Short mmCIF file of C-alpha atoms in Angstrom, two decimals:
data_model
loop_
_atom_site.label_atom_id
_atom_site.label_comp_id
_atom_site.label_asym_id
_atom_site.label_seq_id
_atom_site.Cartn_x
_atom_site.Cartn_y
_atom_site.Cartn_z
CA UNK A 1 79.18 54.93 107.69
CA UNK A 2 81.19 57.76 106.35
CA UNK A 3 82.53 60.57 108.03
CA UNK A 4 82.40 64.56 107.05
CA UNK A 5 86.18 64.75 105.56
CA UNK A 6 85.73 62.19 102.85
CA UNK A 7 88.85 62.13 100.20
CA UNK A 8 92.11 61.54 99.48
CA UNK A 9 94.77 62.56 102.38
CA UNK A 10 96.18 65.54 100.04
CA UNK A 11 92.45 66.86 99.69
CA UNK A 12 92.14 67.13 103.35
CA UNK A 13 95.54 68.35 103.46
CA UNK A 14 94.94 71.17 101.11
CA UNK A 15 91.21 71.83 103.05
CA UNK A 16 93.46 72.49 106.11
CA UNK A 17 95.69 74.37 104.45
CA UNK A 18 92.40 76.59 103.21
CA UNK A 19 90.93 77.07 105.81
CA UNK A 20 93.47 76.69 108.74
CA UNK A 21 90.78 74.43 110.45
CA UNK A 22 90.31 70.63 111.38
CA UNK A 23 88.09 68.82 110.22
CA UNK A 24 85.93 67.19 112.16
CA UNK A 25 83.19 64.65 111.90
CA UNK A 26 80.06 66.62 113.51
CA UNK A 27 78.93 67.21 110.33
CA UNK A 28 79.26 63.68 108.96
CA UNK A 29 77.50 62.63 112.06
CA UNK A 30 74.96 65.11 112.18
CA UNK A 31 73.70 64.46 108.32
CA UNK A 32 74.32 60.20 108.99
CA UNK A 33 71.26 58.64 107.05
CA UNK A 34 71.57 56.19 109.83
CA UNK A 35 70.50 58.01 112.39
CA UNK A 36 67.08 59.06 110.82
CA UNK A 37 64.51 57.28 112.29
CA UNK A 38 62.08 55.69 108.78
CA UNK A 39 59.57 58.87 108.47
CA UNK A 40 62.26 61.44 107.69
CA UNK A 41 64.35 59.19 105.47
CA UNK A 42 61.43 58.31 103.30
CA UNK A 43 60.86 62.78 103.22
CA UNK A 44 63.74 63.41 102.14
CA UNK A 45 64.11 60.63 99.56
CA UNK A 46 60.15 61.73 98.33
CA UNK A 47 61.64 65.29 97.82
CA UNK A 48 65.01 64.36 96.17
CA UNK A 49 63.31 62.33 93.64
CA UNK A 50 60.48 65.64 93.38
CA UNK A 51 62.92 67.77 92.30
CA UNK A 52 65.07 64.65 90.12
CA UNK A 53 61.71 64.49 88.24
CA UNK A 54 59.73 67.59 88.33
CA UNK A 55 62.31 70.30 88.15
CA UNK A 56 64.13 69.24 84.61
CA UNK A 57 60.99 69.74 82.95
CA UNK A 58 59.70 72.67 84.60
CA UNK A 59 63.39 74.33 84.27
CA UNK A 60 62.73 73.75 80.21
CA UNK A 61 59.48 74.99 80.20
CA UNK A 62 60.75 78.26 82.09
CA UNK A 63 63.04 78.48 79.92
CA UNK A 64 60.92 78.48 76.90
CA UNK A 65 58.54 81.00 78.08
CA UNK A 66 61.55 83.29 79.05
CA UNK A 67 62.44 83.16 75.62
CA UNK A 68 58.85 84.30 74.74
CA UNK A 69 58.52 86.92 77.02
CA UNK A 70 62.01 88.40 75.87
CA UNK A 71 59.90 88.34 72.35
CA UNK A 72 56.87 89.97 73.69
CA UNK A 73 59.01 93.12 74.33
CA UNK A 74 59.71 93.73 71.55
CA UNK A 75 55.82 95.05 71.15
CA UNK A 76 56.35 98.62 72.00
CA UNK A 77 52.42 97.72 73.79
CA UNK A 78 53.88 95.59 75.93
CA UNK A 79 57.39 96.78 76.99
CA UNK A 80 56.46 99.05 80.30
CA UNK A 81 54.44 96.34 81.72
CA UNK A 82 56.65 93.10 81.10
CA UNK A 83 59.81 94.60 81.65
CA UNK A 84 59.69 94.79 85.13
CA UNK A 85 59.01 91.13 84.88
CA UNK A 86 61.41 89.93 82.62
CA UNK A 87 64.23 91.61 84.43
CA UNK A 88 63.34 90.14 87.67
CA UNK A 89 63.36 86.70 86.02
CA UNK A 90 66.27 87.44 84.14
CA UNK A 91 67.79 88.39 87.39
CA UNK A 92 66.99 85.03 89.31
CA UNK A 93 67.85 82.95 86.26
CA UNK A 94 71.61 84.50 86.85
CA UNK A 95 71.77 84.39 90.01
CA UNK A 96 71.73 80.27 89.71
CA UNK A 97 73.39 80.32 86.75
CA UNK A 98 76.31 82.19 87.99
CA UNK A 99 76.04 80.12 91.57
CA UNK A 100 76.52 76.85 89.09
CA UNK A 101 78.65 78.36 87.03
CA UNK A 102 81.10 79.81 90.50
CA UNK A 103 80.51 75.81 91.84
CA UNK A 104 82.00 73.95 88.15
CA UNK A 105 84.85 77.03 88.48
CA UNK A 106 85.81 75.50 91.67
CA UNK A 107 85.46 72.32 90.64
CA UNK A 108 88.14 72.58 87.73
CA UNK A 109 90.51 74.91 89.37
CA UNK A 110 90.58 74.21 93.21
CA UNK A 111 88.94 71.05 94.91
CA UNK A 112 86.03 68.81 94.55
CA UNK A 113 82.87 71.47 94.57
CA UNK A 114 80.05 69.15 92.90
CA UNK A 115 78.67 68.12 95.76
CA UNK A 116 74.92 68.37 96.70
CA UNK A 117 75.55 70.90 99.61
CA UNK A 118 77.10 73.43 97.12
CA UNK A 119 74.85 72.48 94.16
CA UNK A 120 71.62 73.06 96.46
CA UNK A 121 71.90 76.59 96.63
CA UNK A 122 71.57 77.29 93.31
CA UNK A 123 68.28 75.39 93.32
CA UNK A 124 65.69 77.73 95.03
CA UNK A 125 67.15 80.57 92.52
CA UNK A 126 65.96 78.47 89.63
CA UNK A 127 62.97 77.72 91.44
CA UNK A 128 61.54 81.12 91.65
CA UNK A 129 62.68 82.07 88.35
CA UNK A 130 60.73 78.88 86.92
CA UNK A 131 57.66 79.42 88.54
CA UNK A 132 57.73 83.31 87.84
CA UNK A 133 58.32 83.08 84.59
CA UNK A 134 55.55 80.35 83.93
CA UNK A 135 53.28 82.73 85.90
CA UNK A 136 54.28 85.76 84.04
CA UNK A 137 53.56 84.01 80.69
CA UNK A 138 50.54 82.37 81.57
CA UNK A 139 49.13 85.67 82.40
CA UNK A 140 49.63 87.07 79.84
CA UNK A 141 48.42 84.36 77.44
CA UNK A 142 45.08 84.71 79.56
CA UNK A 143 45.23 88.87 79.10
CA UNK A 144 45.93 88.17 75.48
CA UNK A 145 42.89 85.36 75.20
CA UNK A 146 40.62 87.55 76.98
CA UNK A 147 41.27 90.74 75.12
CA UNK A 148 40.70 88.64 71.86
CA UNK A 149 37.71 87.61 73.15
CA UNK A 150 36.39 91.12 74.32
CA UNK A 151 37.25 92.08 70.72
CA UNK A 152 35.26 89.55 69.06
CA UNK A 153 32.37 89.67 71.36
CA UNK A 154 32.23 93.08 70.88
CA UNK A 155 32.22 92.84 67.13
CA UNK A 156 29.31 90.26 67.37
CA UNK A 157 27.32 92.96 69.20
CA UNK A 158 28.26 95.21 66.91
CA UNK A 159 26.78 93.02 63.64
CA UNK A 160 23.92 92.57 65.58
CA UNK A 161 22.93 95.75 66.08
CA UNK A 162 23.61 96.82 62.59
CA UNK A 163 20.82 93.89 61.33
#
């Protein structure tokens, strides 16, 4: 069973010295995979592997269709209504990327920081800028179908009535 201050004694030493607290194993205790009865353990180990298979692909995908909304603006058409969009994606895409990128500073330069705890707040920032994005894009795939399709339905009606 491990405890909450895991480490070497000069890590702990220097988390003292941080923080000018003890540290105590109510944490360690609290979180003990132990102590959850079968029906909790097997949630959380269902979600972990969720987001271990699910969100590496989705992330990509997000990615992708950021990178084709940031092309879509360029249409002068369709700058004032995607740039609301794209900036609020843009804007949760850094805010996880800077919360990673604050976590691997840490990491190099002061104490162990990859750690799940840390790591885990970055996640629900990449979350909603995934599924934004892939909603943003795959609405406007469906405005662009449908316009096409008004278009050519309405130049059907228009050969027809010309016959």
């Amino acid at each position: 069973v491990s405890e909450a201050s895991t480490g070497d004694a000069q890590r702990i030493a220097d988390f003292k010295k941080i923080t000018h607290e003890n540290i105590n194993s109510e944490v360690g205790e609290k979180w003990n995979l132990s102590q959850l009865n079968s029906i909790q353990l097997r949630v959380r180990l269902l979600i972990h592997k969720a987001y271990q298979w699910f969100f590496p692909p989705l992330f990509i995908l997000a990615v992708l269709a950021f990178v084709f909304l940031t092309v879509r603006l360029f249409d002068i058409t369709k700058r004032n209504s995607l740039l609301p969009a794209w900036i609020l994606s843009l804007s949760m895409l850094l805010a996880g990327l800077s919360r990673l990128a604050m976590i691997s500073y840490m990491q190099v330069t002061q104490f162990n920081a990859l750690n799940m705890h840390y790591i885990s707040t970055s996640y629900p920032f990449l979350l909603l800028f995934s599924s934004f994005t892939l909603t943003v894009v795959l609405n406007e795939i469906r405005s662009v179908r449908d316009k096409n399709h008004d278009r050519s339905s309405s130049q059907e009606n228009i050969i027809s009535k010309s016959r």
